[in-house]
Amino acid sequence: MATRQRPAVPAQSVRPAGGRGGPLPINNFRYTADEPAYLLADSQAGALVYHSSVAAAVRKLKPPLLIDVDDGGSGLAPTTAECYVKAIVEAEPAQRALRSGDDITLQYTGGTTGRPKGVVTKVAPPVTSLLRTGPAAGGLLASHHGRAGGAPGRGTGRRR
């Protein structure tokens, strides 16, 4: 999906449901014609959520499930694609999966020096960092345990 806020919804929804997910930049202008298909195969993606404005590129790909997000694009979604809004409304609620500090995510590089490369990272460190930054960013994120910073005794600005 293009760089917009909406990609965060499917990407962040995958983890609580027990899946592994991350953005696949299939519309990177540097990619050759075969690289988006390479990303799907290498990542073993079970689904691809994409904006309709890149539907022409998606038509050539063969993921198990396509979910089209209408962004006023061409409207040339593959006939096998599901509508994002319809998929959300009609889906059964997923059971929340138990998470661990060892959960991983897969992000892909831009492929500027050859094929795109998958980078495996643990989910916990960036999330913990984000929770610690939240109060400093205007308190937009709820603090954990009633303290700023996401962990007892950390990130409160007070010395022990």
Short mmCIF file of N, CA and C in Angstrom, two decimals:
data_model
loop_
_atom_site.label_atom_id
_atom_site.label_comp_id
_atom_site.label_asym_id
_atom_site.label_seq_id
_atom_site.Cartn_x
_atom_site.Cartn_y
_atom_site.Cartn_z
N MET A 1 0.84 -1.18 0.00
CA MET A 1 0.00 0.00 0.00
C MET A 1 0.88 1.23 0.00
N ALA A 2 0.37 2.30 -0.53
CA ALA A 2 1.12 3.54 -0.58
C ALA A 2 1.38 4.06 0.83
N THR A 3 2.30 5.02 0.94
CA THR A 3 2.65 5.56 2.25
C THR A 3 1.54 6.47 2.74
N ARG A 4 0.67 5.93 3.52
CA ARG A 4 -0.47 6.64 4.11
C ARG A 4 -0.75 6.01 5.45
N GLN A 5 -1.67 6.62 6.21
CA GLN A 5 -1.98 6.09 7.54
C GLN A 5 -2.69 4.74 7.46
N ARG A 6 -3.53 4.52 6.48
CA ARG A 6 -4.35 3.32 6.42
C ARG A 6 -3.56 2.00 6.41
N PRO A 7 -2.34 1.94 5.85
CA PRO A 7 -1.63 0.67 5.90
C PRO A 7 -1.36 0.19 7.32
N ALA A 8 -1.32 1.09 8.27
CA ALA A 8 -1.06 0.69 9.66
C ALA A 8 -2.17 -0.21 10.19
N VAL A 9 -3.38 -0.03 9.73
CA VAL A 9 -4.50 -0.82 10.24
C VAL A 9 -4.31 -2.30 9.93
N PRO A 10 -4.16 -2.71 8.66
CA PRO A 10 -3.97 -4.15 8.43
C PRO A 10 -2.65 -4.66 9.00
N ALA A 11 -1.59 -3.87 8.91
CA ALA A 11 -0.29 -4.33 9.41
C ALA A 11 -0.33 -4.56 10.91
N GLN A 12 -0.98 -3.67 11.65
CA GLN A 12 -1.04 -3.82 13.11
C GLN A 12 -2.12 -4.80 13.54
N SER A 13 -3.06 -5.11 12.69
CA SER A 13 -4.12 -6.05 13.03
C SER A 13 -3.67 -7.50 12.91
N VAL A 14 -2.66 -7.75 12.13
CA VAL A 14 -2.17 -9.10 11.91
C VAL A 14 -1.58 -9.69 13.19
N ARG A 15 -0.78 -8.92 13.90
CA ARG A 15 -0.08 -9.43 15.08
C ARG A 15 -1.02 -9.87 16.19
N PRO A 16 -2.02 -9.05 16.60
CA PRO A 16 -2.91 -9.51 17.67
C PRO A 16 -3.69 -10.77 17.29
N ALA A 17 -3.88 -11.01 16.00
CA ALA A 17 -4.61 -12.20 15.55
C ALA A 17 -3.69 -13.42 15.45
N GLY A 18 -2.42 -13.24 15.78
CA GLY A 18 -1.50 -14.37 15.79
C GLY A 18 -0.66 -14.52 14.55
N GLY A 19 -0.80 -13.61 13.59
CA GLY A 19 -0.03 -13.70 12.36
C GLY A 19 1.25 -12.90 12.42
N ARG A 20 1.99 -12.97 11.38
CA ARG A 20 3.20 -12.18 11.22
C ARG A 20 2.96 -11.31 9.99
N GLY A 21 3.26 -10.04 10.10
CA GLY A 21 2.98 -9.17 8.97
C GLY A 21 3.91 -7.99 8.90
N GLY A 22 3.95 -7.41 7.76
CA GLY A 22 4.74 -6.22 7.54
C GLY A 22 4.45 -5.69 6.16
N PRO A 23 4.83 -4.46 5.91
CA PRO A 23 4.55 -3.89 4.59
C PRO A 23 5.44 -4.51 3.51
N LEU A 24 4.84 -4.75 2.37
CA LEU A 24 5.59 -5.18 1.19
C LEU A 24 5.47 -4.04 0.18
N PRO A 25 6.53 -3.30 -0.04
CA PRO A 25 6.45 -2.13 -0.91
C PRO A 25 6.41 -2.51 -2.39
N ILE A 26 5.27 -3.06 -2.82
CA ILE A 26 5.18 -3.57 -4.19
C ILE A 26 5.19 -2.47 -5.24
N ASN A 27 4.94 -1.22 -4.83
CA ASN A 27 4.90 -0.14 -5.81
C ASN A 27 6.15 0.73 -5.76
N ASN A 28 7.26 0.20 -5.27
CA ASN A 28 8.52 0.93 -5.23
C ASN A 28 8.95 1.21 -6.67
N PHE A 29 9.18 2.48 -6.98
CA PHE A 29 9.48 2.85 -8.36
C PHE A 29 10.82 2.28 -8.83
N ARG A 30 11.65 1.83 -7.92
CA ARG A 30 12.95 1.26 -8.32
C ARG A 30 12.85 -0.22 -8.71
N TYR A 31 11.77 -0.86 -8.37
CA TYR A 31 11.66 -2.30 -8.61
C TYR A 31 11.53 -2.61 -10.09
N THR A 32 12.15 -3.72 -10.47
CA THR A 32 11.96 -4.24 -11.82
C THR A 32 10.60 -4.94 -11.85
N ALA A 33 10.17 -5.36 -13.01
CA ALA A 33 8.84 -5.96 -13.17
C ALA A 33 8.66 -7.23 -12.34
N ASP A 34 9.72 -8.00 -12.12
CA ASP A 34 9.56 -9.27 -11.40
C ASP A 34 9.75 -9.15 -9.88
N GLU A 35 10.20 -8.02 -9.38
CA GLU A 35 10.50 -7.92 -7.95
C GLU A 35 9.28 -7.96 -7.03
N PRO A 36 8.13 -7.37 -7.37
CA PRO A 36 6.96 -7.54 -6.50
C PRO A 36 6.56 -9.01 -6.32
N ALA A 37 6.63 -9.80 -7.40
CA ALA A 37 6.32 -11.23 -7.30
C ALA A 37 7.37 -11.93 -6.42
N TYR A 38 8.62 -11.51 -6.54
CA TYR A 38 9.68 -12.06 -5.69
C TYR A 38 9.38 -11.79 -4.22
N LEU A 39 8.93 -10.56 -3.89
CA LEU A 39 8.60 -10.22 -2.50
C LEU A 39 7.52 -11.14 -1.95
N LEU A 40 6.47 -11.35 -2.73
CA LEU A 40 5.38 -12.22 -2.28
C LEU A 40 5.86 -13.65 -2.05
N ALA A 41 6.65 -14.16 -2.98
CA ALA A 41 7.14 -15.53 -2.85
C ALA A 41 8.10 -15.66 -1.66
N ASP A 42 9.03 -14.72 -1.54
CA ASP A 42 10.03 -14.78 -0.48
C ASP A 42 9.41 -14.62 0.90
N SER A 43 8.40 -13.77 1.01
CA SER A 43 7.76 -13.53 2.32
C SER A 43 6.75 -14.61 2.68
N GLN A 44 6.36 -15.41 1.71
CA GLN A 44 5.32 -16.42 1.89
C GLN A 44 4.02 -15.77 2.37
N ALA A 45 3.70 -14.62 1.79
CA ALA A 45 2.50 -13.87 2.18
C ALA A 45 1.24 -14.68 1.94
N GLY A 46 0.35 -14.64 2.92
CA GLY A 46 -0.94 -15.32 2.80
C GLY A 46 -2.00 -14.40 2.23
N ALA A 47 -1.74 -13.09 2.29
CA ALA A 47 -2.69 -12.10 1.78
C ALA A 47 -1.93 -10.83 1.42
N LEU A 48 -2.51 -10.05 0.53
CA LEU A 48 -1.94 -8.77 0.14
C LEU A 48 -3.05 -7.72 0.19
N VAL A 49 -2.88 -6.71 1.04
CA VAL A 49 -3.80 -5.59 1.12
C VAL A 49 -3.15 -4.46 0.33
N TYR A 50 -3.86 -3.89 -0.63
CA TYR A 50 -3.25 -2.90 -1.52
C TYR A 50 -4.26 -1.82 -1.88
N HIS A 51 -3.76 -0.67 -2.32
CA HIS A 51 -4.63 0.40 -2.80
C HIS A 51 -5.02 0.12 -4.25
N SER A 52 -6.24 0.47 -4.58
CA SER A 52 -6.73 0.21 -5.94
C SER A 52 -5.92 0.96 -6.99
N SER A 53 -5.23 2.03 -6.60
CA SER A 53 -4.43 2.77 -7.57
C SER A 53 -3.23 1.97 -8.08
N VAL A 54 -2.85 0.89 -7.39
CA VAL A 54 -1.77 0.03 -7.87
C VAL A 54 -2.30 -1.32 -8.34
N ALA A 55 -3.59 -1.37 -8.63
CA ALA A 55 -4.23 -2.63 -9.04
C ALA A 55 -3.61 -3.22 -10.30
N ALA A 56 -3.15 -2.37 -11.21
CA ALA A 56 -2.55 -2.89 -12.44
C ALA A 56 -1.32 -3.75 -12.12
N ALA A 57 -0.51 -3.31 -11.16
CA ALA A 57 0.67 -4.09 -10.77
C ALA A 57 0.25 -5.36 -10.03
N VAL A 58 -0.80 -5.26 -9.23
CA VAL A 58 -1.26 -6.39 -8.42
C VAL A 58 -1.87 -7.48 -9.29
N ARG A 59 -2.48 -7.10 -10.42
CA ARG A 59 -3.12 -8.08 -11.31
C ARG A 59 -2.14 -9.17 -11.73
N LYS A 60 -0.85 -8.84 -11.80
CA LYS A 60 0.17 -9.79 -12.25
C LYS A 60 0.64 -10.72 -11.14
N LEU A 61 0.27 -10.41 -9.90
CA LEU A 61 0.75 -11.19 -8.75
C LEU A 61 -0.24 -12.29 -8.41
N LYS A 62 0.23 -13.28 -7.68
CA LYS A 62 -0.63 -14.43 -7.37
C LYS A 62 -0.62 -14.78 -5.87
N PRO A 63 -0.94 -13.82 -4.98
CA PRO A 63 -1.03 -14.21 -3.57
C PRO A 63 -2.31 -14.99 -3.32
N PRO A 64 -2.37 -15.75 -2.21
CA PRO A 64 -3.57 -16.52 -1.92
C PRO A 64 -4.82 -15.65 -1.74
N LEU A 65 -4.66 -14.44 -1.21
CA LEU A 65 -5.80 -13.58 -0.94
C LEU A 65 -5.44 -12.15 -1.27
N LEU A 66 -6.28 -11.48 -2.05
CA LEU A 66 -6.10 -10.07 -2.38
C LEU A 66 -7.20 -9.26 -1.70
N ILE A 67 -6.83 -8.14 -1.07
CA ILE A 67 -7.82 -7.26 -0.45
C ILE A 67 -7.58 -5.86 -0.98
N ASP A 68 -8.56 -5.33 -1.70
CA ASP A 68 -8.47 -4.04 -2.38
C ASP A 68 -8.99 -2.92 -1.48
N VAL A 69 -8.17 -1.88 -1.25
CA VAL A 69 -8.58 -0.69 -0.51
C VAL A 69 -8.85 0.40 -1.54
N ASP A 70 -10.11 0.83 -1.63
CA ASP A 70 -10.50 1.84 -2.61
C ASP A 70 -9.92 3.19 -2.22
N ASP A 71 -8.98 3.68 -3.01
CA ASP A 71 -8.41 5.00 -2.77
C ASP A 71 -8.71 5.94 -3.94
N GLY A 72 -9.78 5.63 -4.68
CA GLY A 72 -10.15 6.44 -5.83
C GLY A 72 -9.28 6.13 -7.04
N GLY A 73 -8.62 5.00 -7.00
CA GLY A 73 -7.72 4.61 -8.08
C GLY A 73 -8.48 4.12 -9.30
N SER A 74 -7.83 3.33 -10.08
CA SER A 74 -8.33 2.91 -11.39
C SER A 74 -9.59 2.08 -11.35
N GLY A 75 -9.84 1.38 -10.24
CA GLY A 75 -11.01 0.50 -10.18
C GLY A 75 -10.82 -0.77 -10.97
N LEU A 76 -9.61 -1.06 -11.35
CA LEU A 76 -9.33 -2.27 -12.14
C LEU A 76 -8.85 -3.41 -11.25
N ALA A 77 -9.47 -3.54 -10.09
CA ALA A 77 -9.07 -4.59 -9.16
C ALA A 77 -9.28 -5.95 -9.81
N PRO A 78 -8.39 -6.88 -9.55
CA PRO A 78 -8.60 -8.24 -10.07
C PRO A 78 -9.94 -8.78 -9.59
N THR A 79 -10.59 -9.58 -10.39
CA THR A 79 -11.91 -10.10 -10.02
C THR A 79 -11.85 -11.01 -8.81
N THR A 80 -10.66 -11.47 -8.45
CA THR A 80 -10.51 -12.32 -7.28
C THR A 80 -10.30 -11.52 -5.99
N ALA A 81 -10.21 -10.20 -6.10
CA ALA A 81 -9.94 -9.36 -4.93
C ALA A 81 -11.18 -9.14 -4.09
N GLU A 82 -10.98 -9.06 -2.77
CA GLU A 82 -12.06 -8.71 -1.85
C GLU A 82 -11.96 -7.23 -1.53
N CYS A 83 -13.10 -6.61 -1.27
CA CYS A 83 -13.14 -5.21 -0.87
C CYS A 83 -12.71 -5.12 0.60
N TYR A 84 -11.79 -4.21 0.91
CA TYR A 84 -11.26 -4.04 2.27
C TYR A 84 -12.37 -3.78 3.28
N VAL A 85 -13.24 -2.81 3.00
CA VAL A 85 -14.31 -2.46 3.94
C VAL A 85 -15.25 -3.64 4.13
N LYS A 86 -15.62 -4.31 3.04
CA LYS A 86 -16.51 -5.46 3.14
C LYS A 86 -15.85 -6.59 3.95
N ALA A 87 -14.57 -6.81 3.72
CA ALA A 87 -13.86 -7.87 4.45
C ALA A 87 -13.84 -7.57 5.95
N ILE A 88 -13.67 -6.31 6.32
CA ILE A 88 -13.64 -5.93 7.74
C ILE A 88 -15.02 -6.12 8.36
N VAL A 89 -16.06 -5.65 7.67
CA VAL A 89 -17.42 -5.72 8.21
C VAL A 89 -17.90 -7.16 8.35
N GLU A 90 -17.59 -8.00 7.38
CA GLU A 90 -18.11 -9.37 7.37
C GLU A 90 -17.25 -10.38 8.12
N ALA A 91 -16.06 -9.99 8.52
CA ALA A 91 -15.16 -10.95 9.18
C ALA A 91 -15.62 -11.28 10.59
N GLU A 92 -15.40 -12.52 10.96
CA GLU A 92 -15.63 -12.93 12.35
C GLU A 92 -14.49 -12.35 13.19
N PRO A 93 -14.79 -11.92 14.40
CA PRO A 93 -13.70 -11.41 15.26
C PRO A 93 -12.66 -12.50 15.51
N ALA A 94 -11.41 -12.14 15.38
CA ALA A 94 -10.33 -13.10 15.62
C ALA A 94 -10.05 -13.17 17.11
N GLN A 95 -9.69 -14.36 17.57
CA GLN A 95 -9.27 -14.48 18.97
C GLN A 95 -7.92 -13.81 19.12
N ARG A 96 -7.78 -13.08 20.21
CA ARG A 96 -6.52 -12.40 20.47
C ARG A 96 -5.45 -13.44 20.83
N ALA A 97 -4.35 -13.39 20.13
CA ALA A 97 -3.27 -14.35 20.35
C ALA A 97 -2.39 -13.89 21.51
N LEU A 98 -1.81 -14.84 22.20
CA LEU A 98 -0.85 -14.51 23.24
C LEU A 98 0.44 -14.06 22.56
N ARG A 99 0.99 -12.98 23.02
CA ARG A 99 2.20 -12.44 22.41
C ARG A 99 3.40 -12.69 23.30
N SER A 100 4.57 -12.59 22.73
CA SER A 100 5.81 -12.82 23.46
C SER A 100 6.82 -11.76 23.04
N GLY A 101 7.81 -11.54 23.88
CA GLY A 101 8.88 -10.61 23.53
C GLY A 101 9.73 -11.12 22.39
N ASP A 102 9.53 -12.38 22.01
CA ASP A 102 10.29 -12.97 20.92
C ASP A 102 9.54 -12.93 19.58
N ASP A 103 8.35 -12.32 19.54
CA ASP A 103 7.61 -12.22 18.28
C ASP A 103 8.45 -11.44 17.27
N ILE A 104 8.35 -11.85 16.02
CA ILE A 104 9.16 -11.21 14.98
C ILE A 104 8.29 -10.60 13.89
N THR A 105 8.89 -9.72 13.12
CA THR A 105 8.25 -9.15 11.95
C THR A 105 9.28 -9.16 10.82
N LEU A 106 8.81 -9.06 9.61
CA LEU A 106 9.68 -9.08 8.44
C LEU A 106 9.46 -7.80 7.65
N GLN A 107 10.52 -7.03 7.47
CA GLN A 107 10.48 -5.80 6.68
C GLN A 107 11.41 -5.99 5.50
N TYR A 108 11.09 -5.38 4.37
CA TYR A 108 11.94 -5.50 3.19
C TYR A 108 12.63 -4.19 2.87
N THR A 109 13.90 -4.32 2.46
CA THR A 109 14.66 -3.16 2.03
C THR A 109 14.18 -2.75 0.64
N GLY A 110 14.62 -1.62 0.18
CA GLY A 110 14.18 -1.10 -1.10
C GLY A 110 14.78 -1.77 -2.31
N GLY A 111 15.78 -2.60 -2.15
CA GLY A 111 16.36 -3.29 -3.29
C GLY A 111 17.24 -2.42 -4.15
N THR A 112 17.82 -1.37 -3.57
CA THR A 112 18.65 -0.46 -4.37
C THR A 112 20.00 -1.07 -4.73
N THR A 113 20.41 -2.13 -4.03
CA THR A 113 21.69 -2.78 -4.33
C THR A 113 21.47 -4.25 -4.67
N GLY A 114 20.54 -4.50 -5.54
CA GLY A 114 20.21 -5.87 -5.91
C GLY A 114 18.78 -6.19 -5.51
N ARG A 115 18.50 -7.46 -5.32
CA ARG A 115 17.15 -7.89 -4.91
C ARG A 115 16.78 -7.30 -3.56
N PRO A 116 15.47 -7.03 -3.33
CA PRO A 116 15.04 -6.62 -2.00
C PRO A 116 15.41 -7.70 -0.98
N LYS A 117 15.78 -7.26 0.20
CA LYS A 117 16.19 -8.22 1.23
C LYS A 117 15.26 -8.14 2.42
N GLY A 118 14.84 -9.30 2.91
CA GLY A 118 14.00 -9.36 4.09
C GLY A 118 14.84 -9.21 5.35
N VAL A 119 14.40 -8.34 6.24
CA VAL A 119 15.10 -8.10 7.50
C VAL A 119 14.16 -8.53 8.62
N VAL A 120 14.57 -9.53 9.39
CA VAL A 120 13.77 -10.03 10.50
C VAL A 120 14.15 -9.25 11.76
N THR A 121 13.14 -8.69 12.43
CA THR A 121 13.39 -7.97 13.68
C THR A 121 12.37 -8.42 14.72
N LYS A 122 12.75 -8.29 15.99
CA LYS A 122 11.81 -8.55 17.06
C LYS A 122 10.85 -7.38 17.16
N VAL A 123 9.59 -7.66 17.45
CA VAL A 123 8.57 -6.62 17.55
C VAL A 123 8.72 -5.82 18.84
N ALA A 124 9.09 -6.47 19.93
CA ALA A 124 9.08 -5.82 21.25
C ALA A 124 9.95 -4.57 21.36
N PRO A 125 11.23 -4.56 20.92
CA PRO A 125 12.03 -3.35 21.12
C PRO A 125 11.45 -2.08 20.49
N PRO A 126 11.00 -2.10 19.22
CA PRO A 126 10.42 -0.87 18.67
C PRO A 126 9.13 -0.46 19.39
N VAL A 127 8.31 -1.43 19.79
CA VAL A 127 7.06 -1.11 20.48
C VAL A 127 7.37 -0.50 21.84
N THR A 128 8.32 -1.08 22.57
CA THR A 128 8.71 -0.54 23.87
C THR A 128 9.24 0.88 23.71
N SER A 129 10.06 1.10 22.70
CA SER A 129 10.59 2.44 22.43
C SER A 129 9.47 3.42 22.13
N LEU A 130 8.49 2.99 21.35
CA LEU A 130 7.35 3.84 21.02
C LEU A 130 6.57 4.20 22.27
N LEU A 131 6.35 3.22 23.14
CA LEU A 131 5.61 3.49 24.38
C LEU A 131 6.37 4.46 25.28
N ARG A 132 7.68 4.39 25.27
CA ARG A 132 8.47 5.32 26.07
C ARG A 132 8.45 6.72 25.47
N THR A 133 8.35 6.82 24.17
CA THR A 133 8.35 8.10 23.49
C THR A 133 7.00 8.78 23.57
N GLY A 134 5.92 8.02 23.68
CA GLY A 134 4.56 8.56 23.67
C GLY A 134 4.33 9.74 24.59
N PRO A 135 4.64 9.64 25.88
CA PRO A 135 4.41 10.78 26.78
C PRO A 135 5.20 12.01 26.36
N ALA A 136 6.41 11.83 25.86
CA ALA A 136 7.21 12.96 25.41
C ALA A 136 6.63 13.58 24.15
N ALA A 137 5.84 12.82 23.41
CA ALA A 137 5.24 13.30 22.17
C ALA A 137 3.86 13.88 22.42
N GLY A 138 3.63 14.37 23.61
CA GLY A 138 2.35 15.00 23.90
C GLY A 138 1.37 14.07 24.58
N GLY A 139 1.84 12.94 25.08
CA GLY A 139 0.97 12.03 25.81
C GLY A 139 -0.06 11.36 24.94
N LEU A 140 0.23 11.16 23.68
CA LEU A 140 -0.74 10.57 22.76
C LEU A 140 -0.96 9.09 23.02
N LEU A 141 0.00 8.44 23.63
CA LEU A 141 -0.14 7.01 23.91
C LEU A 141 -0.44 6.82 25.39
N ALA A 142 -1.31 5.90 25.67
CA ALA A 142 -1.65 5.61 27.07
C ALA A 142 -0.45 4.98 27.75
N SER A 143 -0.20 5.39 28.96
CA SER A 143 0.93 4.82 29.69
C SER A 143 0.51 3.49 30.32
N HIS A 144 1.47 2.65 30.55
CA HIS A 144 1.27 1.32 31.10
C HIS A 144 1.59 1.36 32.59
N HIS A 145 0.81 0.73 33.41
CA HIS A 145 1.01 0.71 34.86
C HIS A 145 0.90 2.11 35.46
N GLY A 146 0.20 3.02 34.80
CA GLY A 146 0.00 4.35 35.35
C GLY A 146 1.23 5.23 35.31
N ARG A 147 2.27 4.82 34.64
CA ARG A 147 3.50 5.61 34.56
C ARG A 147 3.82 5.89 33.10
N ALA A 148 4.44 7.01 32.85
CA ALA A 148 4.91 7.30 31.51
C ALA A 148 6.05 6.34 31.19
N GLY A 149 6.16 5.93 29.98
CA GLY A 149 7.29 5.13 29.56
C GLY A 149 7.00 3.67 29.35
N GLY A 150 5.83 3.20 29.74
CA GLY A 150 5.44 1.84 29.40
C GLY A 150 5.91 0.76 30.34
N ALA A 151 6.82 1.05 31.27
CA ALA A 151 7.26 0.01 32.19
C ALA A 151 7.47 0.62 33.57
N PRO A 152 7.17 -0.10 34.61
CA PRO A 152 7.33 0.45 35.95
C PRO A 152 8.74 0.95 36.18
N GLY A 153 8.85 2.20 36.65
CA GLY A 153 10.14 2.75 37.01
C GLY A 153 10.99 3.23 35.85
N ARG A 154 10.46 3.24 34.65
CA ARG A 154 11.26 3.67 33.50
C ARG A 154 10.58 4.81 32.77
N GLY A 155 11.39 5.71 32.23
CA GLY A 155 10.88 6.77 31.37
C GLY A 155 10.02 7.80 32.07
N THR A 156 10.09 7.90 33.38
CA THR A 156 9.24 8.85 34.09
C THR A 156 9.89 10.21 34.23
N GLY A 157 11.16 10.30 33.91
CA GLY A 157 11.87 11.56 34.06
C GLY A 157 12.38 11.76 35.48
N ARG A 158 12.08 10.85 36.40
CA ARG A 158 12.53 10.93 37.79
C ARG A 158 13.72 10.01 38.00
N ARG A 159 14.64 10.47 38.79
CA ARG A 159 15.78 9.60 39.15
C ARG A 159 15.41 8.76 40.34
N ARG A 160 15.95 7.58 40.40
CA ARG A 160 15.73 6.68 41.55
C ARG A 160 16.83 6.85 42.54
#
